[in-house]
Coordinates of C-alpha atoms and ligand atoms in Angstrom, one line a residue:
Chain I
M1 CA 165.3 194.2 88.0
A2 CA 164.3 197.8 87.8
F3 CA 167.1 200.5 87.2
L4 CA 166.0 202.2 90.3
E5 CA 164.1 200.4 93.0
I6 CA 162.6 202.5 96.0
Q7 CA 161.4 200.2 98.9
N8 CA 159.2 201.0 101.9
L9 CA 160.8 204.4 102.4
V10 CA 159.6 206.2 105.5
K11 CA 160.3 209.5 106.6
H12 CA 159.4 211.1 110.0
F13 CA 160.3 214.6 111.1
G14 CA 159.7 214.2 114.7
S15 CA 156.1 213.2 115.2
T16 CA 155.1 214.5 111.7
H17 CA 154.7 211.6 109.3
V18 CA 155.8 213.1 105.9
L19 CA 156.6 209.8 104.0
E20 CA 154.5 206.4 104.8
D21 CA 155.9 203.4 103.0
I22 CA 156.8 204.9 99.5
S23 CA 157.5 202.2 96.8
F24 CA 158.2 202.3 93.1
T25 CA 160.6 201.4 90.3
L26 CA 161.8 203.5 87.5
E27 CA 163.4 201.8 84.1
K28 CA 166.3 203.3 82.6
G29 CA 165.5 206.1 80.0
Q30 CA 162.1 206.6 81.6
V31 CA 160.3 209.6 82.7
L32 CA 158.6 209.9 86.0
A33 CA 156.2 212.5 87.0
I34 CA 155.2 212.9 90.6
I35 CA 152.2 215.0 91.2
G36 CA 150.2 215.9 94.0
S37 CA 148.6 218.8 96.0
S38 CA 151.1 220.8 98.2
G39 CA 152.5 219.2 101.5
S40 CA 151.9 215.8 100.0
G41 CA 155.9 215.1 100.6
K42 CA 157.1 215.3 97.0
T43 CA 160.0 217.4 98.0
T44 CA 161.0 215.4 100.9
L45 CA 160.9 212.1 98.6
L46 CA 163.2 213.9 95.9
R47 CA 165.5 214.8 99.1
C48 CA 165.8 211.5 100.0
I49 CA 166.7 210.2 97.0
N50 CA 169.3 212.8 96.7
F51 CA 170.6 211.9 100.2
L52 CA 169.9 215.3 101.7
E53 CA 167.3 213.6 104.0
T54 CA 168.0 210.4 105.8
P55 CA 164.7 208.0 105.6
N56 CA 163.8 206.3 108.9
Y57 CA 163.1 203.2 107.3
G58 CA 163.6 201.7 103.6
K59 CA 165.8 200.6 100.9
M60 CA 167.1 202.2 97.9
R61 CA 168.8 200.5 94.9
L62 CA 170.2 201.5 91.5
N63 CA 171.4 199.2 89.0
G64 CA 171.3 196.4 91.5
E65 CA 173.6 198.1 94.0
T66 CA 172.3 199.1 97.0
L67 CA 172.9 202.7 97.8
F68 CA 170.7 203.1 100.8
D69 CA 169.2 200.7 103.4
A70 CA 168.1 202.1 107.0
E71 CA 169.3 199.0 108.5
D72 CA 172.6 198.8 107.1
Q73 CA 175.0 201.0 108.8
A74 CA 177.6 200.7 106.1
T75 CA 175.3 202.5 103.7
L76 CA 175.1 205.4 105.9
K77 CA 178.7 206.5 105.9
E78 CA 179.2 210.4 105.0
D79 CA 182.2 210.1 102.8
E80 CA 180.2 207.3 101.1
I81 CA 177.0 209.2 100.8
R82 CA 179.1 211.9 98.8
K83 CA 180.0 209.6 96.2
K84 CA 176.4 207.9 95.9
R85 CA 175.1 211.5 95.2
L86 CA 176.8 211.7 91.9
H87 CA 174.5 209.0 90.8
F88 CA 171.6 211.5 91.1
G89 CA 171.2 215.2 90.1
L90 CA 168.5 217.9 91.5
V91 CA 167.4 220.9 90.0
F92 CA 165.9 223.1 92.8
Q93 CA 162.9 224.7 92.6
S94 CA 164.5 228.4 93.3
F95 CA 167.6 227.3 91.2
N96 CA 170.3 227.7 93.8
L97 CA 172.8 229.0 91.4
F98 CA 176.2 230.1 93.2
P99 CA 175.6 234.2 93.0
Q100 CA 179.7 234.6 92.8
Y101 CA 180.3 232.7 89.6
T102 CA 179.5 233.0 86.0
A103 CA 176.9 230.9 84.5
L104 CA 179.8 228.9 82.9
K105 CA 181.7 228.7 86.1
N106 CA 178.3 227.6 87.8
V107 CA 178.4 224.5 85.6
M108 CA 182.0 223.9 85.8
L109 CA 183.0 224.3 89.5
A110 CA 181.7 220.8 91.1
K111 CA 183.5 218.8 88.3
E112 CA 186.5 220.7 88.4
L113 CA 186.7 220.1 92.0
L114 CA 185.8 216.3 91.5
A115 CA 188.7 216.3 88.9
K116 CA 191.0 216.9 91.4
E117 CA 190.6 213.6 92.9
R118 CA 191.8 211.9 89.8
P119 CA 195.2 210.4 90.1
D120 CA 196.2 211.6 86.6
Y121 CA 195.1 215.3 87.6
K122 CA 198.7 216.9 88.3
A123 CA 199.9 215.3 84.9
N124 CA 197.2 216.7 82.8
K125 CA 195.7 219.4 84.6
K126 CA 195.4 222.0 81.7
A127 CA 193.9 219.1 79.3
I128 CA 191.5 218.3 82.1
H129 CA 190.4 221.8 82.5
Q130 CA 189.8 222.2 78.9
E131 CA 187.9 219.3 78.8
I132 CA 185.5 220.2 81.4
E133 CA 185.2 223.6 80.0
E134 CA 184.3 222.4 76.6
Q135 CA 181.8 220.2 78.1
A136 CA 180.1 222.9 80.2
K137 CA 180.0 225.2 77.2
G138 CA 178.5 222.6 75.0
L139 CA 175.7 222.1 78.0
L140 CA 175.0 225.7 77.9
V141 CA 174.7 225.7 74.1
R142 CA 172.0 223.2 74.4
M143 CA 170.3 224.9 77.0
G144 CA 169.9 228.0 74.6
L145 CA 172.6 230.3 76.5
E146 CA 175.7 230.4 74.1
D147 CA 175.5 234.2 74.7
R148 CA 174.9 234.3 78.2
M149 CA 178.0 232.1 79.6
M150 CA 180.0 235.0 80.7
N151 CA 176.7 236.2 83.0
Y152 CA 176.5 236.1 86.8
P153 CA 173.2 234.7 87.8
Q154 CA 171.6 238.0 88.9
Q155 CA 172.2 239.2 85.2
L156 CA 169.9 236.3 84.1
S157 CA 165.8 235.9 83.8
G158 CA 164.4 233.2 85.8
G159 CA 163.9 230.9 83.1
Q160 CA 167.8 231.2 82.1
Q161 CA 168.9 230.7 85.5
Q162 CA 166.9 227.4 85.8
R163 CA 168.4 226.1 82.4
V164 CA 171.8 227.1 83.8
S165 CA 171.0 225.0 86.8
I166 CA 170.0 222.2 84.6
A167 CA 173.2 222.4 82.7
R168 CA 174.9 222.5 86.2
A169 CA 173.2 219.4 87.4
L170 CA 173.9 217.6 83.9
A171 CA 177.5 218.4 84.0
M172 CA 177.9 215.8 86.8
E173 CA 176.5 213.1 84.2
P174 CA 174.1 211.8 86.6
D175 CA 172.3 208.3 86.4
I176 CA 169.1 209.9 87.3
L177 CA 168.0 213.7 87.0
C178 CA 165.5 215.0 89.4
F179 CA 163.6 218.2 89.1
D180 CA 161.6 219.7 92.1
E181 CA 158.9 221.7 90.7
P182 CA 161.3 223.4 88.0
T183 CA 159.0 225.8 86.7
S184 CA 157.2 226.9 89.9
A185 CA 159.3 230.0 90.7
L186 CA 159.1 231.1 87.1
D187 CA 156.5 233.9 85.5
P188 CA 154.1 231.9 83.3
E189 CA 155.9 233.4 80.3
L190 CA 159.1 231.9 81.2
T191 CA 158.0 228.2 82.0
G192 CA 157.9 227.1 78.4
E193 CA 161.7 227.7 77.6
V194 CA 162.6 225.3 80.8
L195 CA 159.8 222.8 80.0
K196 CA 161.0 222.7 76.4
V197 CA 164.4 221.8 77.6
I198 CA 163.5 218.9 79.7
R199 CA 161.3 217.5 76.6
G200 CA 164.6 217.8 74.8
L201 CA 166.6 215.7 77.5
K202 CA 163.9 213.0 77.3
N203 CA 164.8 212.5 73.7
S204 CA 168.2 212.3 74.4
D205 CA 167.2 209.2 76.9
S206 CA 167.8 210.5 80.3
T207 CA 166.4 208.9 83.0
M208 CA 164.2 211.7 85.1
I209 CA 162.1 212.2 88.1
V210 CA 160.2 215.3 87.7
V211 CA 158.0 216.8 90.5
T212 CA 155.5 219.3 88.8
H213 CA 152.4 221.0 88.9
E214 CA 152.3 221.3 84.8
M215 CA 149.6 218.6 84.3
E216 CA 149.6 218.9 80.4
F217 CA 153.6 218.2 80.6
A218 CA 153.2 215.6 83.0
K219 CA 150.7 213.9 80.7
H220 CA 152.8 214.4 77.5
V221 CA 156.3 213.7 78.4
A222 CA 156.2 211.2 81.4
D223 CA 156.1 207.3 81.1
K224 CA 154.9 206.8 84.6
V225 CA 153.0 209.2 86.9
I226 CA 152.5 209.1 90.5
F227 CA 150.1 210.8 92.1
M228 CA 150.9 211.4 96.0
A229 CA 148.4 212.4 98.7
D230 CA 149.5 212.7 102.5
G231 CA 152.7 210.9 102.1
V232 CA 151.7 207.8 100.3
I233 CA 151.5 206.6 96.5
E234 CA 147.7 207.0 95.9
E235 CA 148.1 206.1 92.3
W236 CA 150.5 204.9 90.0
G237 CA 150.6 204.0 86.3
T238 CA 150.8 205.4 82.9
P239 CA 149.6 209.0 82.2
E240 CA 146.9 207.2 80.5
E241 CA 145.6 205.4 83.5
V242 CA 146.4 207.9 85.9
F243 CA 144.9 210.8 83.9
E244 CA 141.9 209.3 82.0
H245 CA 141.1 206.5 84.4
P246 CA 142.1 207.3 88.0
Q247 CA 140.9 204.8 90.3
S248 CA 141.4 206.5 93.8
P249 CA 138.7 209.3 94.8
K250 CA 141.6 211.5 96.1
T251 CA 143.1 211.2 92.4
Q252 CA 139.7 212.2 91.0
A253 CA 139.4 215.4 93.3
F254 CA 142.8 216.3 92.9
L255 CA 142.7 216.1 88.8
N256 CA 139.2 217.7 89.0
K257 CA 140.4 220.5 90.7
E258 CA 143.5 221.1 88.5
N259 CA 140.7 221.1 85.6
F260 CA 141.9 218.0 84.0
Chain H
M1 CA 200.1 283.6 115.7
Q2 CA 203.9 283.5 116.0
Q3 CA 203.5 281.5 119.1
F4 CA 201.2 279.1 117.5
L5 CA 203.6 278.6 114.8
E6 CA 206.2 277.8 117.3
Q7 CA 204.2 275.4 119.6
L8 CA 202.9 273.5 116.7
P9 CA 205.8 271.4 115.7
I10 CA 206.3 270.3 119.5
V11 CA 202.8 269.5 119.8
V12 CA 202.4 267.6 116.7
D13 CA 205.5 265.6 117.5
A14 CA 203.7 264.6 121.0
L15 CA 200.8 264.0 119.1
N16 CA 202.2 261.7 116.6
D17 CA 203.9 259.6 119.4
G18 CA 200.4 259.4 121.0
F19 CA 198.9 258.6 117.5
L20 CA 201.3 255.6 117.2
Q21 CA 200.0 254.1 120.4
T22 CA 196.4 254.4 119.2
L23 CA 197.4 252.7 115.8
K24 CA 199.4 250.0 117.7
L25 CA 196.5 249.4 119.8
F26 CA 194.2 249.6 116.7
A27 CA 195.7 246.9 114.9
V28 CA 196.7 244.5 117.8
T29 CA 192.9 244.6 118.6
L30 CA 191.7 243.9 115.0
M31 CA 194.6 241.3 114.6
G32 CA 193.4 239.4 117.7
A33 CA 189.7 240.2 117.5
L34 CA 188.9 239.0 114.1
P35 CA 189.9 235.2 114.4
L36 CA 188.9 234.8 117.9
G37 CA 185.5 236.6 117.0
L38 CA 185.3 233.8 114.4
L39 CA 185.9 231.2 117.1
I40 CA 183.4 232.7 119.5
S41 CA 180.8 232.8 116.7
F42 CA 181.4 228.8 116.0
C43 CA 181.3 228.1 119.8
S44 CA 177.5 230.3 120.1
M45 CA 176.2 228.2 117.2
S46 CA 177.4 224.9 118.8
K47 CA 175.2 221.8 119.0
F48 CA 176.9 221.5 122.3
L49 CA 174.2 223.3 124.5
P50 CA 176.4 224.0 127.6
L51 CA 178.8 225.7 125.3
K52 CA 176.5 227.7 123.3
Y53 CA 174.9 229.1 126.2
L54 CA 178.0 230.0 128.1
T55 CA 179.3 231.6 125.1
K56 CA 176.1 233.6 124.6
T57 CA 176.0 234.6 128.3
V58 CA 179.5 235.8 128.0
I59 CA 178.6 237.7 124.7
W60 CA 175.8 239.1 126.4
I61 CA 177.7 240.4 129.4
V62 CA 180.7 242.1 127.1
R63 CA 178.0 243.6 124.8
G64 CA 175.9 244.7 127.7
S65 CA 178.3 246.5 130.2
P66 CA 180.4 249.5 128.9
L67 CA 184.0 249.0 127.4
M68 CA 185.6 251.6 129.7
L69 CA 184.4 249.4 133.0
Q70 CA 185.7 246.4 131.3
L71 CA 189.1 248.3 130.7
M72 CA 189.2 249.1 134.4
I73 CA 188.1 245.7 135.8
I74 CA 190.5 244.1 133.8
F75 CA 193.6 246.6 134.3
Y76 CA 192.8 246.9 138.2
G77 CA 190.9 243.8 139.2
P78 CA 193.3 241.3 139.6
G79 CA 195.3 243.7 141.7
L80 CA 192.5 244.6 144.0
L81 CA 191.2 241.1 144.3
F82 CA 194.1 238.8 144.4
D83 CA 196.9 241.4 145.0
F84 CA 198.3 239.9 141.8
N85 CA 199.3 242.2 138.8
P86 CA 199.4 240.1 135.5
W87 CA 200.1 242.9 133.2
G88 CA 203.6 244.2 134.3
G89 CA 204.1 247.8 135.0
G90 CA 204.8 251.0 133.2
E91 CA 203.3 252.0 129.5
N92 CA 204.0 248.4 128.4
G93 CA 201.5 246.8 131.1
R94 CA 198.9 249.4 130.3
F95 CA 199.2 248.4 126.6
I96 CA 198.7 244.9 127.2
A97 CA 195.9 245.2 129.7
S98 CA 194.3 247.4 127.1
A99 CA 194.8 245.1 124.3
V100 CA 193.4 242.2 126.4
A101 CA 190.0 244.3 127.2
F102 CA 189.7 245.4 123.5
I103 CA 190.2 241.8 121.8
L104 CA 187.9 240.3 124.3
N105 CA 185.3 243.3 123.8
Y106 CA 185.5 243.2 120.1
A107 CA 185.7 239.6 119.4
C108 CA 182.2 239.2 120.9
Y109 CA 180.7 242.2 118.7
F110 CA 182.5 240.6 115.6
S111 CA 181.1 237.0 116.5
E112 CA 177.7 238.5 116.2
I113 CA 178.5 239.8 112.8
Y114 CA 180.2 236.5 111.9
R115 CA 177.2 234.5 113.0
S116 CA 174.7 236.5 110.9
G117 CA 177.0 236.3 108.1
I118 CA 177.0 232.7 108.3
E119 CA 173.5 232.1 109.1
G120 CA 172.4 234.5 106.3
V121 CA 174.0 232.4 103.6
P122 CA 170.7 230.6 102.4
K123 CA 170.6 226.5 103.0
G124 CA 170.0 226.0 99.7
Q125 CA 173.5 227.4 98.6
Q126 CA 175.0 224.1 100.7
E127 CA 172.5 221.8 99.3
A128 CA 173.4 222.6 95.7
G129 CA 177.3 222.1 96.7
Q130 CA 176.1 218.8 98.1
V131 CA 173.9 216.9 95.4
L132 CA 176.9 218.0 93.0
G133 CA 179.1 215.9 95.0
M134 CA 181.4 218.5 96.7
T135 CA 182.9 218.1 100.4
K136 CA 182.1 219.9 103.2
S137 CA 185.4 222.1 102.9
Q138 CA 184.8 222.7 99.5
I139 CA 181.2 224.1 100.1
F140 CA 182.6 226.4 102.7
F141 CA 185.8 227.7 101.1
K142 CA 184.1 227.7 96.8
V143 CA 180.6 228.2 97.9
T144 CA 179.5 229.8 101.4
L145 CA 182.6 231.8 102.4
L146 CA 182.7 234.7 99.7
Q147 CA 178.9 235.2 100.0
M148 CA 179.6 235.2 104.0
V149 CA 182.3 237.8 103.3
K150 CA 180.1 239.8 101.3
R151 CA 177.3 240.0 104.1
I152 CA 179.9 241.1 106.8
V153 CA 181.8 243.7 105.2
P154 CA 179.3 246.7 105.7
P155 CA 178.4 245.9 109.2
M156 CA 182.3 245.1 110.0
S157 CA 183.4 248.5 108.4
N158 CA 180.8 250.2 111.0
E159 CA 182.6 248.3 113.9
I160 CA 186.2 249.0 112.7
I161 CA 185.3 252.8 112.0
T162 CA 184.0 252.7 115.8
L163 CA 186.9 250.8 117.1
V164 CA 189.5 253.7 115.9
K165 CA 187.4 256.1 118.0
D166 CA 187.1 253.6 121.2
T167 CA 190.8 253.6 121.4
S168 CA 190.4 256.7 122.9
L169 CA 188.7 254.7 126.1
A170 CA 192.4 253.4 126.9
R171 CA 192.8 257.0 128.4
I172 CA 191.2 255.7 131.4
I173 CA 194.0 253.7 132.7
S174 CA 196.5 256.1 131.4
L175 CA 197.5 254.3 128.3
Q176 CA 199.7 257.0 126.4
E177 CA 197.4 257.3 123.5
V178 CA 196.6 260.4 121.5
I179 CA 194.2 261.9 123.4
W180 CA 196.4 261.3 126.6
A181 CA 199.4 263.3 125.0
G182 CA 196.9 266.1 123.9
E183 CA 195.5 266.4 127.3
A184 CA 199.1 266.4 128.8
F185 CA 199.5 270.0 127.4
M186 CA 197.0 271.3 129.9
K187 CA 199.0 270.3 132.7
G188 CA 202.5 270.8 131.2
S189 CA 204.4 268.7 128.4
R190 CA 207.7 269.1 126.4
G191 CA 208.1 272.6 128.0
L192 CA 204.7 273.7 127.4
S193 CA 201.4 274.2 129.8
G194 CA 198.0 275.7 130.0
L195 CA 197.3 274.8 126.3
V196 CA 193.8 273.5 125.6
W197 CA 193.9 273.4 121.6
P198 CA 196.3 270.1 121.4
L199 CA 193.3 268.2 122.9
F200 CA 191.0 269.6 120.2
F201 CA 193.7 269.3 117.6
T202 CA 193.7 265.1 117.9
A203 CA 190.3 265.3 116.2
I204 CA 192.1 265.6 112.9
Y205 CA 194.0 262.4 113.4
Y206 CA 190.7 260.5 114.4
L207 CA 189.1 262.2 111.1
L208 CA 192.0 261.7 108.8
F209 CA 192.6 257.9 109.9
N210 CA 188.7 257.2 109.6
G211 CA 188.8 258.6 106.1
V212 CA 191.4 256.6 104.8
L213 CA 189.8 253.6 106.2
T214 CA 186.3 254.3 105.0
I215 CA 188.1 254.7 101.5
L216 CA 189.5 251.4 101.8
L217 CA 186.3 249.5 103.2
G218 CA 184.1 251.2 100.5
K219 CA 186.7 249.9 97.8
L220 CA 186.5 246.5 99.3
E221 CA 182.7 246.8 99.6
K222 CA 182.5 247.8 95.8
K223 CA 184.8 244.9 94.9
L224 CA 182.1 242.4 96.0
S225 CA 179.4 244.6 94.3
Y226 CA 179.6 242.3 91.4
F227 CA 177.6 239.6 92.6
Q228 CA 174.1 239.5 94.7
A229 CA 174.1 237.9 97.9
Ligands
LIG301 N1 162.4 219.6 107.7 C1 161.2 219.5 108.1 N2 160.8 219.5 109.3 C2 159.7 219.4 109.6 N3 158.4 219.1 108.7 C3 159.0 219.2 107.3 C4 160.3 219.4 107.0 N4 160.4 219.2 105.7 C5 159.2 219.0 105.4 N5 158.1 218.9 106.2 C6 157.0 218.7 106.3 O1 156.4 217.5 105.4 C7 155.2 217.9 104.8 C8 155.7 217.6 103.2 O2 156.6 218.6 102.8 P1 157.1 218.6 101.4 O3 158.1 217.5 101.1 O4 157.9 220.0 101.0 O5 155.7 218.4 100.3 P2 155.7 218.7 98.9 O6 156.9 219.2 98.4 O7 154.7 218.0 98.5 O8 154.7 220.1 99.0 C9 154.9 219.1 105.0 O9 153.8 219.1 105.8 C10 156.1 219.8 105.7 O10 155.5 220.7 106.8
LIG302 MG1 157.6 220.7 97.5

């Protein structure tokens, strides 16, 4: 049984069919790259996985547990969805950092709020906060931001902001970390620092789903590649299979256009 | 000159009394309209369409017609229509009617400011909170609220400054605020009559009070300038 199983996912917005029967699996520690032209449904797929959209049909299982089943009302309860979201992290294209908090506080905030639900919170308040702060600082150091912790988002470059947002997602220790075109909003000279950080995460065995336009990155970092077109998975395989021997004409056309 | 110096303390004393009434109306209006405006803004964004459109119609009527007219309708309307005076008599009755009219009017203006503040916070902020496992109320209080406040402080400051001046409209139903007190010296008040300057002198009260408010609100705006939203 695979770590993550997506089965027959369908998403419509009114009469717009955005996702049609999406199924794939992902093993623990693997990196999945999703490529495809704009409008093919990549963002919507990540949003479904992170419970920001409710699919019209389909199932989602993680580690054997059914997280979502469109036909089982019990999996759709709001307060349980909040807990289930914690299995996943999402790094947005436009960072979405909280502007009123420092980089460090951005990374700590959600964890601090979650800690309040711990039964031992009152007794160990100080120690818990200390621990959360240490963890957040450690993550920011890992992102190469040791001298930027006390800066507000507007004082940081796009690349630095995106690295803070990666640290913020990692702080919740998600089972699977998702990236939605993490470098698309960045100037070309800043994409390298973010891709390097993501590559570093692969080496530490994180399971990741990365929607990206960086074909070189997909080819060299991903274990599996999905090519999406018009809401369906047009091609799925190893980077070698998808990039060197694409079967579908649509994939071939896309890769040609991307000069690949 | 000698005469002016003799009149001054008498006039200032009367104007102080009037300005106290102005301040009272100002404060009561703010205390009522700030929370009521938030409630109205939620109604105007309601997913229940009849409530949404009813609210929007009320906002349109209140913002689209003169406050002076609203004051008169609220004060005289019940008596003329139903032969019934809900406000009670005297200065106290006039104050209550004025407060009701001002609170309703300003709540509608504030509601639109709140609405633009709430809608102005990018959706991505809420979604970032959601994917980090925050609850709805945590997202509101820890993520969106301060960004909303930052957005509404400048337009709110404008409205508050306008409110200080608008309180003078209550003169139309003879509320004894500072303009009324100044004007009274034309006909005769506190043993003096035929004086026009006390009416013009009231401007100093408005200018001083608005000066203080401008400084305070500017400080608040500055305090929130450490971040960009
Ligand atoms: N909330 C929405 N309402 C209606 N249509 C939407 C919505 N979100 C996305 N879509 C549509 O779904 C399609 C796929 O969008 P998206 O998932 O953002 O694609 P991609 O990320 O691959 O560019 C687009 O045609 C888009 O217009
Ligand atoms: Mg997209």
